[in-house]
Each structure stands twice: as structure tokens, then as C-alpha cells.
Amino acid sequence: MTSLSPARTRLALFALALGGFGIGTTEFVAMGLLPDMARDLVPALWDASPEQAIARAGWIVTAYAAGVVAGAPTIAAIVARYPRKTVLTVLAAAFTVGTVASAVAPTFETVVAARFLAGLPHGAYFGIAALVAARLMGPGKRGQAVAFVLAGLTIANVIGVPAITYLGQQAGWRPAYLAVAGLFALSTASIIAFVPRAPGDPGATMGRELRAFARPAVWFALLTGALGFGGFFAVYSYVSPLVTEVTGATESLVPVALVVLGLGMTAGNFVGGRLADRGALRAVFQLFGVFVAALLVLIAGAGSVPGLLLGLFLVGGAAAALSPAIQTRLMDVAGDSQTMAAALNHSALNIGNALGAFLGGIVIAAGWGYLAPTWLGLVLCVPGVVCAALGWAATRGDRGPSPDETRGTADAQATAPSTAVPR
């Protein structure tokens, strides 16, 4: 990658983050449009029971998450050796096509299939974009590079999701998805225009990338992420009843609560990136402590509007800060499987998405109240911290990567930690 002017570097980083903005919008906008999608796609079930129709429409969200989980390791393993700019362009174009397909699919079943296909490039895009951003920003700023790419996703929760949700409520969910496809088309054009050529890893093979799964520390990092994000999504998935049933506010406060949560995520993401650059594993432990404190603030303050909004801001900030820290930790422990490591964080995040929503629904159905998912988030922090500690133990005796792990791997050299001892 040739040396770029500061202005060109900023444009390249913006292009990468714009893709993240589109991804964040397409991933979360369905949550606000589920009633509209249910009414349109399963009308007979809607007439019989709107609740069951909305539950059925939830498969659309699940299908996207399943596509992310399946696509992240598979695509990352396949494309690691190819030029980064080319891969990013193809992935952004695939998002465009998949989102258009989601908008025009005629039946519920074909929409579910289209959402699964649209989710496949998600993890690989973020992973490869993080590697490119790390090279653009230079040595010692890996965590901040990850955070910059993820900033598009967090800002989407502040701007993109509310805006596209409003469009969908006014014009229909299909035009809303076409608008998201327009974001991806703009992202594709921006990558072509502004992201410099960046070589892939010529020594990468699918087998070498998949060797990441042979490392216990990688599995512990993935479990740490899934459990941490699971605690967050247990709260996120049930913000609406938390606002109306626990705080006692009207539904008009729900969009405000979601914007406040998104603002917390945006701020926390950049804080997490800076902390990760000072030591990814240490940051994970620190941020779990902050996450626990944030959940306690939300539990204590949810009875009032100021307490609710403060708690949601802190919960969003702490959870988002964990993401670049965990992704950087994965890159620390994955050896030369850097593309795989950078993508796997998003599989963990979407497993956490499904886990938090599922378990949160169980505790609510058990009659424990709408604050129960927040308590669940606290419970999930315990095994999350245990997994982080086991990951530290698994690498405590490391003395550095073997020659076999580092031969000729530009990405590993560019993103390797400064010391092999977990920090």
C-alpha cells in the first residue's frame, strides 16, 4: 500500500466506515419494521394473531444473523490471499445485490432466504476493512483502526436505523430496503474511488486460515465476545417494554432511548479502540467491569426517565467498547490467521444477538418482569470474564509466534502484538 496524503487517508477510512454504516442499518432496521413486514408477508397469520405474525417475521432477523455466523469464517478463509480492495468492492456489491433481492422478494420464504444471503459478507467485510484500516493508520493503532470501521455500525444506530425505519413506516418496508441498497451502492463506489490498492496475503490458504480454530485462546475469545454481546442484546432487544412497562413512559420515548443507546455505542467504540491499543486483554477485563457497573446503573435508575437514559447510554458505551477490544484480542491470538480473526468477532457478536434475545424472552415469559433481561446481562458477564481468564491462561506461557506462523505474512507482521505475553 503506497503512502497517502492525510486527506486521501481520511477519505479511504470514510469509505470503509460507510460500508459499516450500511451494514449497521441493514442489520437493525428490521427490528423496527417487523410489524409492517409481518402484515405484508404473512397476512393470513396477521389477521389471526398479530403477535404470532410478528414472531414469525422475527425469522427474518434470525436469517440475517445466521448468514453472518456462517459467512464470516467461510468467506474470510477463501479470500485471504486476494487483493483487499478487490475483495471489499465485491463484498460491498454483494450487499447491494442481496439488499435489493430482500426488497423485491415476493414471498416470506424468499425474503428469509435473501436476508440469509445478504448476511454472508458481513463478517468478512468488517474483518478485511479492519486490516486495511490498520495499515492506513499505521503501527500501534490497530484497535483504533478497528474502532473506526465499526464506527459506521454504531453511528447507524443513531442516524441510519431511525431514518430508514421512519421511511419504512411512511412508504413501506420494501422502499426502505431499497434505500439501504442505495447506501451500499454508494459505499461500493466510494471504495473504488478512495481505497488504495492493498495486497492480500499471498501465502494464505484456507487451511492456514482455518488453523485459527486449533488455538484454544481463539475459542475463549469468541466465547467471551458471544457472552458479552449476549448480555448487551438481552437489554437491546427489549428496550421498548423496558421504556413503557418499567419506566412507565409513552412509546414516543422509545426512539429517544434508542438514539441515546446509539450515542453511547458510538462514544464507547472509540474509547474501546484506544484501550485496545494499550493492551487488548487488559481492556477486555476493564470493560467487563464497566459493563457490570453500567447494568447496575440501569437496574437502579430504570424507574425514572433520566435514570433510564443514563443507564442505556452507559450500557451501550460499555458494550460497544468491548467490540474492538475483543476483535483486537482475536487478532493477537490467531497467529497468521489474521483475516479469519478479524472476521470472527462478528460471528461472536451475532451469536450474542441471538443468545441475548432468546434468553431475554425466556426470563420475560417466566414472569420475572421486563427488567429481568438486564439482570440476565449481569449473569452473562460471569462466564464472559471466566472465558477471558481462561484465554489468558491458554497463552500465558507463549514466547512468541513460531517461524511457521509468521513466514511471509504481511498482515501478521502489520497487526501482530508488540509482545507475545497477553496484556
PDB file of N, CA and C in Angstrom, residues 171-258:
ATOM      1  N   ALA A 171     -43.473   4.844   3.799  1.00  0.00           N
ATOM      2  CA  ALA A 171     -43.554   4.409   2.403  1.00  0.00           C
ATOM      3  C   ALA A 171     -43.615   2.903   2.234  1.00  0.00           C
ATOM      4  N   GLY A 172     -43.384   2.142   3.292  1.00  0.00           N
ATOM      5  CA  GLY A 172     -43.376   0.691   3.181  1.00  0.00           C
ATOM      6  C   GLY A 172     -41.978   0.140   3.381  1.00  0.00           C
ATOM      7  N   TRP A 173     -41.920  -1.118   3.839  1.00  0.00           N
ATOM      8  CA  TRP A 173     -40.612  -1.701   4.164  1.00  0.00           C
ATOM      9  C   TRP A 173     -39.773  -1.971   2.920  1.00  0.00           C
ATOM     10  N   ARG A 174     -40.415  -2.230   1.787  1.00  0.00           N
ATOM     11  CA  ARG A 174     -39.635  -2.511   0.567  1.00  0.00           C
ATOM     12  C   ARG A 174     -38.867  -1.273   0.091  1.00  0.00           C
ATOM     13  N   PRO A 175     -39.491  -0.090  -0.016  1.00  0.00           N
ATOM     14  CA  PRO A 175     -38.691   1.111  -0.327  1.00  0.00           C
ATOM     15  C   PRO A 175     -37.594   1.373   0.698  1.00  0.00           C
ATOM     16  N   ALA A 176     -37.847   1.019   1.960  1.00  0.00           N
ATOM     17  CA  ALA A 176     -36.815   1.220   2.978  1.00  0.00           C
ATOM     18  C   ALA A 176     -35.578   0.385   2.662  1.00  0.00           C
ATOM     19  N   TYR A 177     -35.785  -0.875   2.280  1.00  0.00           N
ATOM     20  CA  TYR A 177     -34.643  -1.720   1.949  1.00  0.00           C
ATOM     21  C   TYR A 177     -33.968  -1.270   0.652  1.00  0.00           C
ATOM     22  N   LEU A 178     -34.734  -0.730  -0.277  1.00  0.00           N
ATOM     23  CA  LEU A 178     -34.108  -0.187  -1.481  1.00  0.00           C
ATOM     24  C   LEU A 178     -33.225   1.007  -1.132  1.00  0.00           C
ATOM     25  N   ALA A 179     -33.642   1.804  -0.144  1.00  0.00           N
ATOM     26  CA  ALA A 179     -32.810   2.923   0.301  1.00  0.00           C
ATOM     27  C   ALA A 179     -31.512   2.415   0.915  1.00  0.00           C
ATOM     28  N   VAL A 180     -31.592   1.315   1.678  1.00  0.00           N
ATOM     29  CA  VAL A 180     -30.371   0.723   2.241  1.00  0.00           C
ATOM     30  C   VAL A 180     -29.472   0.216   1.117  1.00  0.00           C
ATOM     31  N   ALA A 181     -30.072  -0.377   0.092  1.00  0.00           N
ATOM     32  CA  ALA A 181     -29.280  -0.827  -1.058  1.00  0.00           C
ATOM     33  C   ALA A 181     -28.550   0.355  -1.697  1.00  0.00           C
ATOM     34  N   GLY A 182     -29.204   1.524  -1.715  1.00  0.00           N
ATOM     35  CA  GLY A 182     -28.539   2.717  -2.227  1.00  0.00           C
ATOM     36  C   GLY A 182     -27.313   3.091  -1.414  1.00  0.00           C
ATOM     37  N   LEU A 183     -27.393   2.913  -0.087  1.00  0.00           N
ATOM     38  CA  LEU A 183     -26.223   3.151   0.763  1.00  0.00           C
ATOM     39  C   LEU A 183     -25.074   2.227   0.378  1.00  0.00           C
ATOM     40  N   PHE A 184     -25.396   0.955   0.121  1.00  0.00           N
ATOM     41  CA  PHE A 184     -24.343   0.009  -0.253  1.00  0.00           C
ATOM     42  C   PHE A 184     -23.765   0.333  -1.625  1.00  0.00           C
ATOM     43  N   ALA A 185     -24.611   0.797  -2.545  1.00  0.00           N
ATOM     44  CA  ALA A 185     -24.092   1.194  -3.856  1.00  0.00           C
ATOM     45  C   ALA A 185     -23.132   2.370  -3.720  1.00  0.00           C
ATOM     46  N   LEU A 186     -23.494   3.333  -2.852  1.00  0.00           N
ATOM     47  CA  LEU A 186     -22.604   4.471  -2.604  1.00  0.00           C
ATOM     48  C   LEU A 186     -21.311   4.003  -1.949  1.00  0.00           C
ATOM     49  N   SER A 187     -21.413   3.045  -1.039  1.00  0.00           N
ATOM     50  CA  SER A 187     -20.216   2.502  -0.400  1.00  0.00           C
ATOM     51  C   SER A 187     -19.308   1.814  -1.422  1.00  0.00           C
ATOM     52  N   THR A 188     -19.904   1.058  -2.315  1.00  0.00           N
ATOM     53  CA  THR A 188     -19.121   0.382  -3.360  1.00  0.00           C
ATOM     54  C   THR A 188     -18.357   1.396  -4.202  1.00  0.00           C
ATOM     55  N   ALA A 189     -19.055   2.452  -4.612  1.00  0.00           N
ATOM     56  CA  ALA A 189     -18.401   3.481  -5.424  1.00  0.00           C
ATOM     57  C   ALA A 189     -17.295   4.182  -4.642  1.00  0.00           C
ATOM     58  N   SER A 190     -17.505   4.412  -3.346  1.00  0.00           N
ATOM     59  CA  SER A 190     -16.505   5.098  -2.516  1.00  0.00           C
ATOM     60  C   SER A 190     -15.257   4.237  -2.354  1.00  0.00           C
ATOM     61  N   ILE A 191     -15.445   2.935  -2.179  1.00  0.00           N
ATOM     62  CA  ILE A 191     -14.295   2.038  -2.059  1.00  0.00           C
ATOM     63  C   ILE A 191     -13.481   2.056  -3.345  1.00  0.00           C
ATOM     64  N   ILE A 192     -14.173   1.989  -4.488  1.00  0.00           N
ATOM     65  CA  ILE A 192     -13.475   2.026  -5.774  1.00  0.00           C
ATOM     66  C   ILE A 192     -12.697   3.335  -5.930  1.00  0.00           C
ATOM     67  N   ALA A 193     -13.304   4.438  -5.499  1.00  0.00           N
ATOM     68  CA  ALA A 193     -12.706   5.753  -5.725  1.00  0.00           C
ATOM     69  C   ALA A 193     -11.572   6.073  -4.754  1.00  0.00           C
ATOM     70  N   PHE A 194     -11.694   5.666  -3.489  1.00  0.00           N
ATOM     71  CA  PHE A 194     -10.818   6.207  -2.458  1.00  0.00           C
ATOM     72  C   PHE A 194      -9.901   5.195  -1.767  1.00  0.00           C
ATOM     73  N   VAL A 195     -10.274   3.936  -1.714  1.00  0.00           N
ATOM     74  CA  VAL A 195      -9.429   2.962  -1.010  1.00  0.00           C
ATOM     75  C   VAL A 195      -8.273   2.574  -1.925  1.00  0.00           C
ATOM     76  N   PRO A 196      -7.039   2.690  -1.445  1.00  0.00           N
ATOM     77  CA  PRO A 196      -5.892   2.352  -2.304  1.00  0.00           C
ATOM     78  C   PRO A 196      -5.768   0.850  -2.496  1.00  0.00           C
ATOM     79  N   ARG A 197      -5.030   0.481  -3.516  1.00  0.00           N
ATOM     80  CA  ARG A 197      -4.759  -0.940  -3.719  1.00  0.00           C
ATOM     81  C   ARG A 197      -4.011  -1.481  -2.504  1.00  0.00           C
ATOM     82  N   ALA A 198      -4.410  -2.642  -2.073  1.00  0.00           N
ATOM     83  CA  ALA A 198      -3.769  -3.272  -0.914  1.00  0.00           C
ATOM     84  C   ALA A 198      -3.643  -4.755  -1.202  1.00  0.00           C
ATOM     85  N   PRO A 199      -2.438  -5.282  -1.140  1.00  0.00           N
ATOM     86  CA  PRO A 199      -2.262  -6.705  -1.475  1.00  0.00           C
ATOM     87  C   PRO A 199      -2.902  -7.599  -0.436  1.00  0.00           C
ATOM     88  N   GLY A 200      -3.289  -8.771  -0.884  1.00  0.00           N
ATOM     89  CA  GLY A 200      -3.708  -9.797   0.055  1.00  0.00           C
ATOM     90  C   GLY A 200      -2.486 -10.483   0.626  1.00  0.00           C
ATOM     91  N   ASP A 201      -2.699 -11.590   1.266  1.00  0.00           N
ATOM     92  CA  ASP A 201      -1.604 -12.379   1.820  1.00  0.00           C
ATOM     93  C   ASP A 201      -1.330 -13.520   0.860  1.00  0.00           C
ATOM     94  N   PRO A 202      -0.257 -13.431   0.062  1.00  0.00           N
ATOM     95  CA  PRO A 202      -0.011 -14.454  -0.965  1.00  0.00           C
ATOM     96  C   PRO A 202       0.218 -15.847  -0.384  1.00  0.00           C
ATOM     97  N   GLY A 203       0.616 -15.914   0.875  1.00  0.00           N
ATOM     98  CA  GLY A 203       0.844 -17.221   1.490  1.00  0.00           C
ATOM     99  C   GLY A 203      -0.394 -17.807   2.137  1.00  0.00           C
ATOM    100  N   ALA A 204      -1.505 -17.072   2.072  1.00  0.00           N
ATOM    101  CA  ALA A 204      -2.717 -17.538   2.757  1.00  0.00           C
ATOM    102  C   ALA A 204      -3.353 -18.693   2.001  1.00  0.00           C
ATOM    103  N   THR A 205      -3.811 -19.660   2.734  1.00  0.00           N
ATOM    104  CA  THR A 205      -4.613 -20.751   2.197  1.00  0.00           C
ATOM    105  C   THR A 205      -5.803 -20.948   3.125  1.00  0.00           C
ATOM    106  N   MET A 206      -6.817 -21.637   2.654  1.00  0.00           N
ATOM    107  CA  MET A 206      -7.961 -21.895   3.503  1.00  0.00           C
ATOM    108  C   MET A 206      -7.530 -22.692   4.734  1.00  0.00           C
ATOM    109  N   GLY A 207      -6.642 -23.661   4.531  1.00  0.00           N
ATOM    110  CA  GLY A 207      -6.176 -24.472   5.653  1.00  0.00           C
ATOM    111  C   GLY A 207      -5.464 -23.644   6.702  1.00  0.00           C
ATOM    112  N   ARG A 208      -4.625 -22.696   6.246  1.00  0.00           N
ATOM    113  CA  ARG A 208      -3.892 -21.883   7.211  1.00  0.00           C
ATOM    114  C   ARG A 208      -4.832 -20.966   7.985  1.00  0.00           C
ATOM    115  N   GLU A 209      -5.810 -20.367   7.295  1.00  0.00           N
ATOM    116  CA  GLU A 209      -6.759 -19.509   7.985  1.00  0.00           C
ATOM    117  C   GLU A 209      -7.588 -20.307   8.987  1.00  0.00           C
ATOM    118  N   LEU A 210      -7.964 -21.515   8.602  1.00  0.00           N
ATOM    119  CA  LEU A 210      -8.782 -22.338   9.490  1.00  0.00           C
ATOM    120  C   LEU A 210      -7.994 -22.853  10.689  1.00  0.00           C
ATOM    121  N   ARG A 211      -6.654 -22.742  10.641  1.00  0.00           N
ATOM    122  CA  ARG A 211      -5.865 -23.177  11.800  1.00  0.00           C
ATOM    123  C   ARG A 211      -6.132 -22.323  13.024  1.00  0.00           C
ATOM    124  N   ALA A 212      -6.758 -21.169  12.814  1.00  0.00           N
ATOM    125  CA  ALA A 212      -7.130 -20.350  13.975  1.00  0.00           C
ATOM    126  C   ALA A 212      -8.000 -21.138  14.943  1.00  0.00           C
ATOM    127  N   PHE A 213      -8.826 -22.040  14.403  1.00  0.00           N
ATOM    128  CA  PHE A 213      -9.741 -22.799  15.259  1.00  0.00           C
ATOM    129  C   PHE A 213      -9.025 -23.858  16.083  1.00  0.00           C
ATOM    130  N   ALA A 214      -7.761 -24.103  15.777  1.00  0.00           N
ATOM    131  CA  ALA A 214      -6.992 -25.059  16.578  1.00  0.00           C
ATOM    132  C   ALA A 214      -6.388 -24.415  17.821  1.00  0.00           C
ATOM    133  N   ARG A 215      -6.569 -23.117  17.964  1.00  0.00           N
ATOM    134  CA  ARG A 215      -5.991 -22.389  19.096  1.00  0.00           C
ATOM    135  C   ARG A 215      -7.047 -22.196  20.181  1.00  0.00           C
ATOM    136  N   PRO A 216      -6.847 -22.764  21.353  1.00  0.00           N
ATOM    137  CA  PRO A 216      -7.845 -22.606  22.425  1.00  0.00           C
ATOM    138  C   PRO A 216      -8.141 -21.148  22.748  1.00  0.00           C
ATOM    139  N   ALA A 217      -7.118 -20.283  22.683  1.00  0.00           N
ATOM    140  CA  ALA A 217      -7.334 -18.879  23.026  1.00  0.00           C
ATOM    141  C   ALA A 217      -8.319 -18.210  22.074  1.00  0.00           C
ATOM    142  N   VAL A 218      -8.359 -18.654  20.823  1.00  0.00           N
ATOM    143  CA  VAL A 218      -9.320 -18.109  19.864  1.00  0.00           C
ATOM    144  C   VAL A 218     -10.740 -18.470  20.301  1.00  0.00           C
ATOM    145  N   TRP A 219     -10.937 -19.719  20.686  1.00  0.00           N
ATOM    146  CA  TRP A 219     -12.266 -20.151  21.138  1.00  0.00           C
ATOM    147  C   TRP A 219     -12.688 -19.394  22.397  1.00  0.00           C
ATOM    148  N   PHE A 220     -11.755 -19.194  23.310  1.00  0.00           N
ATOM    149  CA  PHE A 220     -12.099 -18.462  24.535  1.00  0.00           C
ATOM    150  C   PHE A 220     -12.451 -17.006  24.220  1.00  0.00           C
ATOM    151  N   ALA A 221     -11.747 -16.406  23.257  1.00  0.00           N
ATOM    152  CA  ALA A 221     -12.063 -15.036  22.873  1.00  0.00           C
ATOM    153  C   ALA A 221     -13.443 -14.955  22.220  1.00  0.00           C
ATOM    154  N   LEU A 222     -13.755 -15.944  21.389  1.00  0.00           N
ATOM    155  CA  LEU A 222     -15.074 -15.971  20.765  1.00  0.00           C
ATOM    156  C   LEU A 222     -16.181 -16.128  21.802  1.00  0.00           C
ATOM    157  N   LEU A 223     -15.971 -17.010  22.769  1.00  0.00           N
ATOM    158  CA  LEU A 223     -16.968 -17.193  23.821  1.00  0.00           C
ATOM    159  C   LEU A 223     -17.112 -15.930  24.668  1.00  0.00           C
ATOM    160  N   THR A 224     -15.981 -15.274  24.929  1.00  0.00           N
ATOM    161  CA  THR A 224     -16.029 -14.013  25.671  1.00  0.00           C
ATOM    162  C   THR A 224     -16.906 -13.003  24.941  1.00  0.00           C
ATOM    163  N   GLY A 225     -16.706 -12.891  23.636  1.00  0.00           N
ATOM    164  CA  GLY A 225     -17.494 -11.952  22.845  1.00  0.00           C
ATOM    165  C   GLY A 225     -18.962 -12.329  22.788  1.00  0.00           C
ATOM    166  N   ALA A 226     -19.255 -13.600  22.553  1.00  0.00           N
ATOM    167  CA  ALA A 226     -20.649 -14.030  22.447  1.00  0.00           C
ATOM    168  C   ALA A 226     -21.398 -13.778  23.751  1.00  0.00           C
ATOM    169  N   LEU A 227     -20.752 -14.035  24.883  1.00  0.00           N
ATOM    170  CA  LEU A 227     -21.412 -13.845  26.175  1.00  0.00           C
ATOM    171  C   LEU A 227     -21.558 -12.360  26.514  1.00  0.00           C
ATOM    172  N   GLY A 228     -20.504 -11.587  26.240  1.00  0.00           N
ATOM    173  CA  GLY A 228     -20.588 -10.155  26.496  1.00  0.00           C
ATOM    174  C   GLY A 228     -21.651  -9.500  25.638  1.00  0.00           C
ATOM    175  N   PHE A 229     -21.634  -9.797  24.337  1.00  0.00           N
ATOM    176  CA  PHE A 229     -22.645  -9.238  23.451  1.00  0.00           C
ATOM    177  C   PHE A 229     -24.025  -9.801  23.765  1.00  0.00           C
ATOM    178  N   GLY A 230     -24.079 -11.054  24.238  1.00  0.00           N
ATOM    179  CA  GLY A 230     -25.354 -11.626  24.640  1.00  0.00           C
ATOM    180  C   GLY A 230     -25.992 -10.820  25.755  1.00  0.00           C
ATOM    181  N   GLY A 231     -25.183 -10.387  26.718  1.00  0.00           N
ATOM    182  CA  GLY A 231     -25.697  -9.545  27.792  1.00  0.00           C
ATOM    183  C   GLY A 231     -26.209  -8.220  27.270  1.00  0.00           C
ATOM    184  N   PHE A 232     -25.517  -7.649  26.294  1.00  0.00           N
ATOM    185  CA  PHE A 232     -25.965  -6.386  25.709  1.00  0.00           C
ATOM    186  C   PHE A 232     -27.268  -6.550  24.943  1.00  0.00           C
ATOM    187  N   PHE A 233     -27.337  -7.584  24.096  1.00  0.00           N
ATOM    188  CA  PHE A 233     -28.535  -7.757  23.275  1.00  0.00           C
ATOM    189  C   PHE A 233     -29.743  -8.213  24.094  1.00  0.00           C
ATOM    190  N   ALA A 234     -29.507  -8.777  25.269  1.00  0.00           N
ATOM    191  CA  ALA A 234     -30.630  -9.054  26.159  1.00  0.00           C
ATOM    192  C   ALA A 234     -31.321  -7.753  26.548  1.00  0.00           C
ATOM    193  N   VAL A 235     -30.540  -6.683  26.714  1.00  0.00           N
ATOM    194  CA  VAL A 235     -31.100  -5.369  27.016  1.00  0.00           C
ATOM    195  C   VAL A 235     -31.653  -4.720  25.749  1.00  0.00           C
ATOM    196  N   TYR A 236     -30.860  -4.687  24.697  1.00  0.00           N
ATOM    197  CA  TYR A 236     -31.217  -4.003  23.452  1.00  0.00           C
ATOM    198  C   TYR A 236     -32.533  -4.526  22.881  1.00  0.00           C
ATOM    199  N   SER A 237     -32.713  -5.849  22.890  1.00  0.00           N
ATOM    200  CA  SER A 237     -33.880  -6.455  22.264  1.00  0.00           C
ATOM    201  C   SER A 237     -35.185  -6.076  22.945  1.00  0.00           C
ATOM    202  N   TYR A 238     -35.105  -5.678  24.217  1.00  0.00           N
ATOM    203  CA  TYR A 238     -36.333  -5.417  24.976  1.00  0.00           C
ATOM    204  C   TYR A 238     -36.351  -4.000  25.545  1.00  0.00           C
ATOM    205  N   VAL A 239     -35.748  -3.077  24.790  1.00  0.00           N
ATOM    206  CA  VAL A 239     -35.756  -1.675  25.208  1.00  0.00           C
ATOM    207  C   VAL A 239     -37.183  -1.126  25.235  1.00  0.00           C
ATOM    208  N   SER A 240     -37.977  -1.481  24.222  1.00  0.00           N
ATOM    209  CA  SER A 240     -39.323  -0.913  24.133  1.00  0.00           C
ATOM    210  C   SER A 240     -40.174  -1.221  25.364  1.00  0.00           C
ATOM    211  N   PRO A 241     -40.320  -2.503  25.788  1.00  0.00           N
ATOM    212  CA  PRO A 241     -41.096  -2.750  27.014  1.00  0.00           C
ATOM    213  C   PRO A 241     -40.421  -2.219  28.270  1.00  0.00           C
ATOM    214  N   LEU A 242     -39.098  -2.096  28.260  1.00  0.00           N
ATOM    215  CA  LEU A 242     -38.408  -1.501  29.399  1.00  0.00           C
ATOM    216  C   LEU A 242     -38.856  -0.055  29.579  1.00  0.00           C
ATOM    217  N   VAL A 243     -38.967   0.660  28.449  1.00  0.00           N
ATOM    218  CA  VAL A 243     -39.384   2.063  28.492  1.00  0.00           C
ATOM    219  C   VAL A 243     -40.831   2.184  28.953  1.00  0.00           C
ATOM    220  N   THR A 244     -41.706   1.382  28.356  1.00  0.00           N
ATOM    221  CA  THR A 244     -43.136   1.575  28.613  1.00  0.00           C
ATOM    222  C   THR A 244     -43.620   0.908  29.896  1.00  0.00           C
ATOM    223  N   GLU A 245     -43.055  -0.263  30.242  1.00  0.00           N
ATOM    224  CA  GLU A 245     -43.575  -1.025  31.377  1.00  0.00           C
ATOM    225  C   GLU A 245     -42.800  -0.773  32.670  1.00  0.00           C
ATOM    226  N   VAL A 246     -41.495  -0.565  32.576  1.00  0.00           N
ATOM    227  CA  VAL A 246     -40.700  -0.357  33.788  1.00  0.00           C
ATOM    228  C   VAL A 246     -40.604   1.133  34.112  1.00  0.00           C
ATOM    229  N   THR A 247     -40.221   1.937  33.114  1.00  0.00           N
ATOM    230  CA  THR A 247     -40.118   3.376  33.346  1.00  0.00           C
ATOM    231  C   THR A 247     -41.495   4.025  33.395  1.00  0.00           C
ATOM    232  N   GLY A 248     -42.456   3.433  32.688  1.00  0.00           N
ATOM    233  CA  GLY A 248     -43.801   3.992  32.668  1.00  0.00           C
ATOM    234  C   GLY A 248     -43.963   5.148  31.713  1.00  0.00           C
ATOM    235  N   ALA A 249     -43.058   5.262  30.740  1.00  0.00           N
ATOM    236  CA  ALA A 249     -43.140   6.331  29.749  1.00  0.00           C
ATOM    237  C   ALA A 249     -43.995   5.893  28.566  1.00  0.00           C
ATOM    238  N   THR A 250     -44.295   6.832  27.681  1.00  0.00           N
ATOM    239  CA  THR A 250     -45.065   6.508  26.487  1.00  0.00           C
ATOM    240  C   THR A 250     -44.144   5.949  25.397  1.00  0.00           C
ATOM    241  N   GLU A 251     -44.759   5.386  24.361  1.00  0.00           N
ATOM    242  CA  GLU A 251     -43.972   4.815  23.262  1.00  0.00           C
ATOM    243  C   GLU A 251     -43.138   5.871  22.544  1.00  0.00           C
ATOM    244  N   SER A 252     -43.524   7.133  22.666  1.00  0.00           N
ATOM    245  CA  SER A 252     -42.777   8.197  21.990  1.00  0.00           C
ATOM    246  C   SER A 252     -41.350   8.317  22.521  1.00  0.00           C
ATOM    247  N   LEU A 253     -41.093   7.775  23.727  1.00  0.00           N
ATOM    248  CA  LEU A 253     -39.741   7.840  24.278  1.00  0.00           C
ATOM    249  C   LEU A 253     -38.842   6.739  23.722  1.00  0.00           C
ATOM    250  N   VAL A 254     -39.430   5.709  23.101  1.00  0.00           N
ATOM    251  CA  VAL A 254     -38.624   4.583  22.622  1.00  0.00           C
ATOM    252  C   VAL A 254     -37.582   5.031  21.602  1.00  0.00           C
ATOM    253  N   PRO A 255     -37.941   5.813  20.559  1.00  0.00           N
ATOM    254  CA  PRO A 255     -36.898   6.262  19.624  1.00  0.00           C
ATOM    255  C   PRO A 255     -35.806   7.083  20.308  1.00  0.00           C
ATOM    256  N   VAL A 256     -36.196   7.900  21.281  1.00  0.00           N
ATOM    257  CA  VAL A 256     -35.202   8.688  22.016  1.00  0.00           C
ATOM    258  C   VAL A 256     -34.254   7.759  22.770  1.00  0.00           C
ATOM    259  N   ALA A 257     -34.817   6.727  23.409  1.00  0.00           N
ATOM    260  CA  ALA A 257     -33.989   5.777  24.148  1.00  0.00           C
ATOM    261  C   ALA A 257     -33.013   5.068  23.220  1.00  0.00           C
ATOM    262  N   LEU A 258     -33.478   4.714  22.021  1.00  0.00           N
ATOM    263  CA  LEU A 258     -32.608   4.026  21.070  1.00  0.00           C
ATOM    264  C   LEU A 258     -31.499   4.951  20.563  1.00  0.00           C
TER     265      LEU A 258
END
